[in-house]
PDB file of C-alpha atoms and ligand atoms in Angstrom:
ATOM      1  CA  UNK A   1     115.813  97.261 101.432  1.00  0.00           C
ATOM      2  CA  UNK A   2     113.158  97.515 104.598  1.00  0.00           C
ATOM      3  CA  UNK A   3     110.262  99.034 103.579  1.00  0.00           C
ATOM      4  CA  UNK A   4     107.729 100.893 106.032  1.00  0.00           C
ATOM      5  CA  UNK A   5     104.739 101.262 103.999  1.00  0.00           C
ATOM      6  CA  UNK A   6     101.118 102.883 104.580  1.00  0.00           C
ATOM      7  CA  UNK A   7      98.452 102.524 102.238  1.00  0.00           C
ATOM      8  CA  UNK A   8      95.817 105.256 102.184  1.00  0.00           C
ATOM      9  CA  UNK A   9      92.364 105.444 100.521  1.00  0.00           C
ATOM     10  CA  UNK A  10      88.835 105.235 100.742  1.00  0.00           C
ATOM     11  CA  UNK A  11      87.119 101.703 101.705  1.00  0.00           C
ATOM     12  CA  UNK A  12      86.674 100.108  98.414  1.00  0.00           C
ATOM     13  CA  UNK A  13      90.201 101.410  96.810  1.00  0.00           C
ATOM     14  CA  UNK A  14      92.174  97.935  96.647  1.00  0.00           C
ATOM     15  CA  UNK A  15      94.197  98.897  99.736  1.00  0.00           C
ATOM     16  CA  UNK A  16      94.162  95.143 101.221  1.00  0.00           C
ATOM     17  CA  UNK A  17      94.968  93.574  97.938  1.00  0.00           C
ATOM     18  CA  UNK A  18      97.469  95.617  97.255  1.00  0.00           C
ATOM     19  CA  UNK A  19      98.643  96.000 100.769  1.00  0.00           C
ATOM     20  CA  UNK A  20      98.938  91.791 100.550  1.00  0.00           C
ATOM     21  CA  UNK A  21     100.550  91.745  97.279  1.00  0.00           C
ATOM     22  CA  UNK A  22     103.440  94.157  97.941  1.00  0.00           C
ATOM     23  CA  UNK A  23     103.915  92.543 101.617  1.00  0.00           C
ATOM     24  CA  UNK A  24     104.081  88.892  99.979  1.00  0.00           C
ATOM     25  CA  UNK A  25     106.318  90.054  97.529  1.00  0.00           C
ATOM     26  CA  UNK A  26     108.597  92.079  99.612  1.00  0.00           C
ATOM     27  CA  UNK A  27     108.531  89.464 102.806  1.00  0.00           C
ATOM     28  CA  UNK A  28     107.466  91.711 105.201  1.00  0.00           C
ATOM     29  CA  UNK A  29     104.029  91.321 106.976  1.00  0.00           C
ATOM     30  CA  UNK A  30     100.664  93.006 106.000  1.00  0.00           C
ATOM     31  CA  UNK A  31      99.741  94.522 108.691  1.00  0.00           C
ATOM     32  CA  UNK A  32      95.690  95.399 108.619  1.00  0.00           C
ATOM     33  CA  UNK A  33      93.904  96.584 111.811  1.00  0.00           C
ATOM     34  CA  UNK A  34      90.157  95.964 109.677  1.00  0.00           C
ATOM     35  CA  UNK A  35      91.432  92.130 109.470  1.00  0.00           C
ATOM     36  CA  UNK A  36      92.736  92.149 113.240  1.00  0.00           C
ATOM     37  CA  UNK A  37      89.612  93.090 114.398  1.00  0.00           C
ATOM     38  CA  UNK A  38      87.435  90.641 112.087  1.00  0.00           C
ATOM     39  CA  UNK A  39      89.258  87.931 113.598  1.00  0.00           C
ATOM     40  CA  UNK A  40      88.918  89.448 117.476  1.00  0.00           C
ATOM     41  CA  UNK A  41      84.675  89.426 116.543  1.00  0.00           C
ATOM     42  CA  UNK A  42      85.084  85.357 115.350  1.00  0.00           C
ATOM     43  CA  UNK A  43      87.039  85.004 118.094  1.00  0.00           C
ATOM     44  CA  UNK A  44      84.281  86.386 120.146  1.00  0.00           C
ATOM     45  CA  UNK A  45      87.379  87.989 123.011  1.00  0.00           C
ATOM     46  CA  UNK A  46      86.304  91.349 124.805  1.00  0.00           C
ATOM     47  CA  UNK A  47      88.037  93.582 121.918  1.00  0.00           C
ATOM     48  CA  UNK A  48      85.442  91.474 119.115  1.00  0.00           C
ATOM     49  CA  UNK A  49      82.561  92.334 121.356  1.00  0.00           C
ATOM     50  CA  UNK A  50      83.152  95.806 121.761  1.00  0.00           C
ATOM     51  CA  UNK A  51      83.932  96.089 118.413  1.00  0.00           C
ATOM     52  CA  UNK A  52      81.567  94.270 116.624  1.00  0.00           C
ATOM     53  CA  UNK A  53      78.326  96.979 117.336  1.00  0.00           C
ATOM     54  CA  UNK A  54      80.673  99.557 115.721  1.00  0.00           C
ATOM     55  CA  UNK A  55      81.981  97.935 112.294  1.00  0.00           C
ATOM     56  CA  UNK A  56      78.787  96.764 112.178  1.00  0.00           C
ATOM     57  CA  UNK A  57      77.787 100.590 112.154  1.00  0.00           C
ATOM     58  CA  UNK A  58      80.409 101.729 109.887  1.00  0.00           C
ATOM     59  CA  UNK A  59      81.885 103.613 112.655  1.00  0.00           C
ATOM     60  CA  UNK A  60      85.661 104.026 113.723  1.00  0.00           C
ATOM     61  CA  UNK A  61      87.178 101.914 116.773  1.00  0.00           C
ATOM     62  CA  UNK A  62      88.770 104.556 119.543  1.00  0.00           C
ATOM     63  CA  UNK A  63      92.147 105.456 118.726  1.00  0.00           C
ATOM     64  CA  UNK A  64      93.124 104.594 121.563  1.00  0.00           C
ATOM     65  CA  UNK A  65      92.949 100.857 121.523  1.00  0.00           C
ATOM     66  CA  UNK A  66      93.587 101.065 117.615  1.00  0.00           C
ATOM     67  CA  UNK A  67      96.924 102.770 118.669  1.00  0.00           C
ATOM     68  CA  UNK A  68      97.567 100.297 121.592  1.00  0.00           C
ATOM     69  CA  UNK A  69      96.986  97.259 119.209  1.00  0.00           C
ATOM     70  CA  UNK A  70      99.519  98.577 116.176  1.00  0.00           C
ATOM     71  CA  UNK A  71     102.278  99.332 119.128  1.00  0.00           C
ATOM     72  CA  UNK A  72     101.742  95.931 120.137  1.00  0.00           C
ATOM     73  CA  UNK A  73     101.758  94.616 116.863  1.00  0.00           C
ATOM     74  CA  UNK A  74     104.709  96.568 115.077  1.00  0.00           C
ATOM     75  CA  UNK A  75     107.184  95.958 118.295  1.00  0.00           C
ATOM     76  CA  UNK A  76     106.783  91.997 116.985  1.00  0.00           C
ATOM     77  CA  UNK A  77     109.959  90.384 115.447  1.00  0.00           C
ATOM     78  CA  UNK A  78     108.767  89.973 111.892  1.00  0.00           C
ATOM     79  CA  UNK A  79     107.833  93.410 111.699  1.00  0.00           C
ATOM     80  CA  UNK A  80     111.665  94.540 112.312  1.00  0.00           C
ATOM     81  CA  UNK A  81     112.441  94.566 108.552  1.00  0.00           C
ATOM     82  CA  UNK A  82     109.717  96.200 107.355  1.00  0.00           C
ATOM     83  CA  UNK A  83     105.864  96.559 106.907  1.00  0.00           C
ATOM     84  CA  UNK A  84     102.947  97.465 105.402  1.00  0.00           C
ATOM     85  CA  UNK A  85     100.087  99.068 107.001  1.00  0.00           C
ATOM     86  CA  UNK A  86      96.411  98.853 105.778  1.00  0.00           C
ATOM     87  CA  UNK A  87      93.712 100.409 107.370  1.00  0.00           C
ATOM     88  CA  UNK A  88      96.169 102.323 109.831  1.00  0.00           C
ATOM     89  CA  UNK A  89      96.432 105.452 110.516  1.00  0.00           C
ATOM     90  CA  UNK A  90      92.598 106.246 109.879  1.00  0.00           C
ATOM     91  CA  UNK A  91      92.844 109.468 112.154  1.00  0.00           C
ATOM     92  CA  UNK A  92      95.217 112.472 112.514  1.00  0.00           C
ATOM     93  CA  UNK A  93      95.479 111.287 115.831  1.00  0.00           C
ATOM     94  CA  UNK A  94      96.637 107.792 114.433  1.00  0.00           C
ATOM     95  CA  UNK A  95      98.895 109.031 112.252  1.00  0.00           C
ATOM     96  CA  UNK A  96     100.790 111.277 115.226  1.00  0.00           C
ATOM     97  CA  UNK A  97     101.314 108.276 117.092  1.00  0.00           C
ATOM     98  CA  UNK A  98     102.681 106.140 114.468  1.00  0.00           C
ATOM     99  CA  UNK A  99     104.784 108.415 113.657  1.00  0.00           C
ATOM    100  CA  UNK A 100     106.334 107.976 117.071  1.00  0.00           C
ATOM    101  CA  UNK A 101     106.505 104.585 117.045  1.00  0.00           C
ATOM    102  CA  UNK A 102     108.252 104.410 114.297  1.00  0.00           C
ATOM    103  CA  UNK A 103     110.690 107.329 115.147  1.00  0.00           C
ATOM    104  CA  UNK A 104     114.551 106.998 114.357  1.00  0.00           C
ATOM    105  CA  UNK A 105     114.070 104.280 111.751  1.00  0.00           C
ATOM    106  CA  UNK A 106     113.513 103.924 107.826  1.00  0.00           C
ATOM    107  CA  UNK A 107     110.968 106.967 106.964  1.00  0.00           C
ATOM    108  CA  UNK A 108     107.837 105.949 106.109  1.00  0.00           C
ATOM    109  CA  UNK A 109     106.706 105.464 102.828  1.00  0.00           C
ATOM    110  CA  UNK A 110     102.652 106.696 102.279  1.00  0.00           C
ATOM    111  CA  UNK A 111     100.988 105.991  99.415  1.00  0.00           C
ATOM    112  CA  UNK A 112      97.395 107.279  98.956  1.00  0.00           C
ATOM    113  CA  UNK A 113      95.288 104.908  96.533  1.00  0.00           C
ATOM    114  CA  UNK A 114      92.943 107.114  94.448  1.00  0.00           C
ATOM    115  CA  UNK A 115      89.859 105.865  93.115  1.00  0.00           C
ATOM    116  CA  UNK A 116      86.443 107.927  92.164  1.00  0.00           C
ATOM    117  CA  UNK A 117      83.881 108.093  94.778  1.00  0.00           C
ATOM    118  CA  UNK A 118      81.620 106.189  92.400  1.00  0.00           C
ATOM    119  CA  UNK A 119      83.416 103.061  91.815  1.00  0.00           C
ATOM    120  CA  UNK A 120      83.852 102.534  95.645  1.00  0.00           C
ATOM    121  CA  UNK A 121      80.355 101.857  96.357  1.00  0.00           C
ATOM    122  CA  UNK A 122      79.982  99.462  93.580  1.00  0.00           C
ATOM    123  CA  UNK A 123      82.919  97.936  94.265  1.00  0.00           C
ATOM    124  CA  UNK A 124      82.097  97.340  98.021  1.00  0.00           C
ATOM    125  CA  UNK A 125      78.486  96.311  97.860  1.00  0.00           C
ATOM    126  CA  UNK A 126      79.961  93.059  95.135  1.00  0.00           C
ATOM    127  CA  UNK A 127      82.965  92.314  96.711  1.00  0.00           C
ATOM    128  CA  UNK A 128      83.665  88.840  98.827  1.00  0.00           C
ATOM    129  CA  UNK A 129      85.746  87.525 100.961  1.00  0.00           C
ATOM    130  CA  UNK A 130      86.825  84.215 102.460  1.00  0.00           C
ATOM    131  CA  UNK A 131      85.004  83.291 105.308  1.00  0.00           C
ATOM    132  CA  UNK A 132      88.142  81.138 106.887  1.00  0.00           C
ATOM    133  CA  UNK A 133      90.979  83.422 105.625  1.00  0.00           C
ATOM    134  CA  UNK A 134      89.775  86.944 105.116  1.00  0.00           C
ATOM    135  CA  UNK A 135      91.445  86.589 101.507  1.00  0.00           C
ATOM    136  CA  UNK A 136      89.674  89.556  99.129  1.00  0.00           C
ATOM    137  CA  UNK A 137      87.964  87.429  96.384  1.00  0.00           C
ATOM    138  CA  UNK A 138      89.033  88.069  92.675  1.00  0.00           C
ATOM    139  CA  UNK A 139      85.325  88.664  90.576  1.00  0.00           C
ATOM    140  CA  UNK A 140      83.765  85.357  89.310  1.00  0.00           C
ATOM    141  CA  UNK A 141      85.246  83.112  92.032  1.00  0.00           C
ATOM    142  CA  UNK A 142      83.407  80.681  93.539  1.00  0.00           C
ATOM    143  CA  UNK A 143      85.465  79.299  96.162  1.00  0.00           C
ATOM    144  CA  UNK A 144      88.949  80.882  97.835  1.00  0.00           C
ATOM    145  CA  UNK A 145      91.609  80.501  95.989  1.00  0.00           C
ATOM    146  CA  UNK A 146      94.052  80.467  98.915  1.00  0.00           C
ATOM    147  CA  UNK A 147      92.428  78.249 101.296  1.00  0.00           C
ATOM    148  CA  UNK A 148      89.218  77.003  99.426  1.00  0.00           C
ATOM    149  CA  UNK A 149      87.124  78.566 101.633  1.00  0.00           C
ATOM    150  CA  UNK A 150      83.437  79.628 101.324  1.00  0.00           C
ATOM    151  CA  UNK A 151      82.933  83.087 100.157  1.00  0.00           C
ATOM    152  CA  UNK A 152      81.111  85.486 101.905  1.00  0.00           C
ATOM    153  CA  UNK A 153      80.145  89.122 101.895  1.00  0.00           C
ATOM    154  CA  UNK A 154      81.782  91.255 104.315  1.00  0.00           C
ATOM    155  CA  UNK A 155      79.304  92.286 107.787  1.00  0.00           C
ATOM    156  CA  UNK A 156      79.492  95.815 106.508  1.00  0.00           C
ATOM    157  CA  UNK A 157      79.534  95.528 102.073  1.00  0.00           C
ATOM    158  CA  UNK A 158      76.074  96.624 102.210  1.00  0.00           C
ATOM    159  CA  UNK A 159      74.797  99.600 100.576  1.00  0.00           C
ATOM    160  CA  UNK A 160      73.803 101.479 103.647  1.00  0.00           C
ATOM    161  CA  UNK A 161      76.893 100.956 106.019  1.00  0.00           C
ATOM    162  CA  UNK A 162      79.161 101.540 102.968  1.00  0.00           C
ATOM    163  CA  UNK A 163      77.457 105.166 102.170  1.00  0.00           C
ATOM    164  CA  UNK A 164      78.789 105.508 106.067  1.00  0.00           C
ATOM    165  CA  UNK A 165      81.866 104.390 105.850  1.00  0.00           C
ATOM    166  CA  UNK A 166      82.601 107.172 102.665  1.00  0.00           C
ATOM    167  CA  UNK A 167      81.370 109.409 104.860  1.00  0.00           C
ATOM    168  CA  UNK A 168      83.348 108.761 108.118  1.00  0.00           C
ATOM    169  CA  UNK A 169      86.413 108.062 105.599  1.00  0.00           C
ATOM    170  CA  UNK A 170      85.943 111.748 103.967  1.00  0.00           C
ATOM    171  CA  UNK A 171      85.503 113.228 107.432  1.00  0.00           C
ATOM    172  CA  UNK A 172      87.959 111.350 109.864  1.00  0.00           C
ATOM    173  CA  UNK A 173      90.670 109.535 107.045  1.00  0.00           C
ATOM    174  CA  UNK A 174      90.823 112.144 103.910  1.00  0.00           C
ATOM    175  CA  UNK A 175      92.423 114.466 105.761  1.00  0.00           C
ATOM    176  CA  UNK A 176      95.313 112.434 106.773  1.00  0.00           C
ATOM    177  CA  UNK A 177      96.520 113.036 102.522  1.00  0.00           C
ATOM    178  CA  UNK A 178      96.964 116.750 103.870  1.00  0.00           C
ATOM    179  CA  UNK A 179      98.730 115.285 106.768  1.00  0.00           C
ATOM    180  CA  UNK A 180     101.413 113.401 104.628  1.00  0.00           C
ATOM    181  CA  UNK A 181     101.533 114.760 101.175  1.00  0.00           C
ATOM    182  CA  UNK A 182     104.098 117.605 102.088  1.00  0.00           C
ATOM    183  CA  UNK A 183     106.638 114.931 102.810  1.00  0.00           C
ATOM    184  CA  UNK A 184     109.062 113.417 100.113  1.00  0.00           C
ATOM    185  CA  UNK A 185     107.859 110.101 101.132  1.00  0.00           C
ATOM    186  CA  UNK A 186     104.545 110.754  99.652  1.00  0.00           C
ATOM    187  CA  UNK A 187     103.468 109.204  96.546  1.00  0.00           C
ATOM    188  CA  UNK A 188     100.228 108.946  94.934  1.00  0.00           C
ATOM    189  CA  UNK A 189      98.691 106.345  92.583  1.00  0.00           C
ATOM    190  CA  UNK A 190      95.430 105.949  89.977  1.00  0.00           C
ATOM    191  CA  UNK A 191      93.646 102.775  91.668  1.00  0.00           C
ATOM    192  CA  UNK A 192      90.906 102.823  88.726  1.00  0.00           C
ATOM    193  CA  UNK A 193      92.887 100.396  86.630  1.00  0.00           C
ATOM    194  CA  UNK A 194      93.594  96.487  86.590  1.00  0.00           C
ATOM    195  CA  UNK A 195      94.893  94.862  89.719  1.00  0.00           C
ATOM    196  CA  UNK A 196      97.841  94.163  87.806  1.00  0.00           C
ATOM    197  CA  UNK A 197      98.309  97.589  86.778  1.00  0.00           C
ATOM    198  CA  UNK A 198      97.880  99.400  90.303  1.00  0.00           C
ATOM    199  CA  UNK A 199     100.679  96.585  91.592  1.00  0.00           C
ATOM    200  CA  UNK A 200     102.905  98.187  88.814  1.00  0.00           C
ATOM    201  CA  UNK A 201     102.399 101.597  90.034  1.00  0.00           C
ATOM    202  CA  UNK A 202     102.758 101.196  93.727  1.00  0.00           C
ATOM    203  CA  UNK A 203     106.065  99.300  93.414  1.00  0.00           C
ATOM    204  CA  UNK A 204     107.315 102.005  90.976  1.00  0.00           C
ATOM    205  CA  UNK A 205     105.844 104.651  93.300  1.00  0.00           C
ATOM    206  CA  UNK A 206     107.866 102.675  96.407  1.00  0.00           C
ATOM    207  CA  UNK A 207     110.805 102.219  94.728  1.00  0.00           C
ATOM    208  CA  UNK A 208     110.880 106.151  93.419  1.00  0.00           C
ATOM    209  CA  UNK A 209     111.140 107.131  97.686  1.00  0.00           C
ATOM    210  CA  UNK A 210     113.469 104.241  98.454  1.00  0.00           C
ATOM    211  CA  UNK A 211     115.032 102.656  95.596  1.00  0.00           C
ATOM    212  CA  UNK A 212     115.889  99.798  94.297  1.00  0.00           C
ATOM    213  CA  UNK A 213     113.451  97.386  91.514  1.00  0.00           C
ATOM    214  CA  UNK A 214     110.222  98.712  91.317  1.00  0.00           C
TER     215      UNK A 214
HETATM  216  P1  AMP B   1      88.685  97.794 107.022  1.00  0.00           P
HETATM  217  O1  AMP B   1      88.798  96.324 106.867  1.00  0.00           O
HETATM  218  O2  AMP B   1      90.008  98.513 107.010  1.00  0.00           O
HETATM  219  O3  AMP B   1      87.696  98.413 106.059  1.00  0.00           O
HETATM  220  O4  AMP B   1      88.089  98.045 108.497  1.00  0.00           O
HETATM  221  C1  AMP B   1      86.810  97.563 108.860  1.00  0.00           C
HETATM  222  C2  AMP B   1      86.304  98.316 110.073  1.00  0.00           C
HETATM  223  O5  AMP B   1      87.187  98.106 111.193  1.00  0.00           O
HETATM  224  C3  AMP B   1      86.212  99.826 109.931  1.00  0.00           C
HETATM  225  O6  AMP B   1      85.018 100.247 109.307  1.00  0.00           O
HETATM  226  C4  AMP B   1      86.298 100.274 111.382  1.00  0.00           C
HETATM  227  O7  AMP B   1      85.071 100.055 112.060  1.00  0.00           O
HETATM  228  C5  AMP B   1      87.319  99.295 111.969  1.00  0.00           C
HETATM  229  N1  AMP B   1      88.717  99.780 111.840  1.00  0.00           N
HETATM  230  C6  AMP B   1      89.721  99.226 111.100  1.00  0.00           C
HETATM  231  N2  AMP B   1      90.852  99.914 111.222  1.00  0.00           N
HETATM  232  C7  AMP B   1      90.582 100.942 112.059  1.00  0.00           C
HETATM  233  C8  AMP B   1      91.350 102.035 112.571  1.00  0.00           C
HETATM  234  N3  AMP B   1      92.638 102.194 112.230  1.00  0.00           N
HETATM  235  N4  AMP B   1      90.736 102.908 113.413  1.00  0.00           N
HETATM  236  C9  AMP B   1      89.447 102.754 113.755  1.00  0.00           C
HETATM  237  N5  AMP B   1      88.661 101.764 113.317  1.00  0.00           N
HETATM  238  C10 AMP B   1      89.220 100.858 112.462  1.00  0.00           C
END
């Protein structure tokens, strides 16, 4: 069954894991706008070097080249059956125009990661990823695990540009749950548990909307 899946939550919340996990499980591509734009900065075009200043900052991209860029990428072939968003919508303004893109198809299914404000900063400022592949780094790693790349720490993990990106997420992206959670695609899950665990959940809280194994 095509699923069209959004992950919400804070930065920190195990979106992109989870996001990659339920997309490599299901076949369908993870879709993340944070990793598009990490790649357009190595890549050094003109969208990485207007953007870089601004991640760099902890601030949000314009919607409307975030919009422009998800259009682009969701009208692809290998997004036909299915998807899963992370990172996108981050705005009410997002989230309106997704919803017309995606208009007169399989609902969408939003799930909201929860996680207590004071995990996320810890979890942020210790995190790594791969340098080569952008592949979130399991704790105690030394190397990826996917491509054997070099771990790094992400441009903006650090404790200052984190404490902004809370507070840009509880300002611009929170209020996107009051957007969604009136519809029956809503779901929510507890992302303060194992990996393992929160995988569990969000495939019993996708299959609850759409059906099927969870
Ligand atoms: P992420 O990897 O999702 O944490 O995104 C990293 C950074 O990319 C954010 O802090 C923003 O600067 C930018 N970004 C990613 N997605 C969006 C979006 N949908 N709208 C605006 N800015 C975004």
């Amino acid at each position: 069954m095509a699923v069209r899946l959004v992950m919400l939550g804070a930065p920190g919340a195990g979106k992109g894991t989870q996001a990659e996990r339920f997309a490599r499980n299901r076949g369908v591509p993870k879709i993340s706008t944070g990793d598009i734009l990490r790649e357009a900065v190595q890549e050094g075009s003109e969208l990485g070097r207007t953007s870089k200043a601004i991640m760099d900052a902890g601030q949000l991209i314009g919607d409307d080249i975030m919009i422009a860029i998800v259009k682009e990428r969701l009208s692809r072939a290998d997004a036909a059956n299915g998807f899963v968003l992370d990172g996108f919508p981050r705005t009410v303004t997002q989230a309106v125009a997704l919803d017309a893109m995606v208009k007169g198809g399989a609902p969408l299914v939003v799930v909201n990661v929860e996680v207590p404000e004071t995990a996320l900063v810890e979890r942020l400022t210790t995190r790594r990823i791969c340098a080569n592949c952008g592949w979130i780094a399991v704790p105690g790693l030394t190397a990826c695990a996917r491509c054997g790349g070099p771990l790094v720490q992400r441009r903006d993990d650090n404790v200052e540009v984190v404490k902004e990106r809370l507070r840009v997420y509880d300002r611009d992206t929170q209020p996107l749950v009051e957007f969604y959670e009136s519809r029956p695609t809503f779901r929510s899950v507890d992302g303060d548990q194992t990996p393992d665990a929160v995988a569990a959940d969000l495939a019993a809280a996708v299959a609850s909307v759409v059906g099927g194994h969870a």
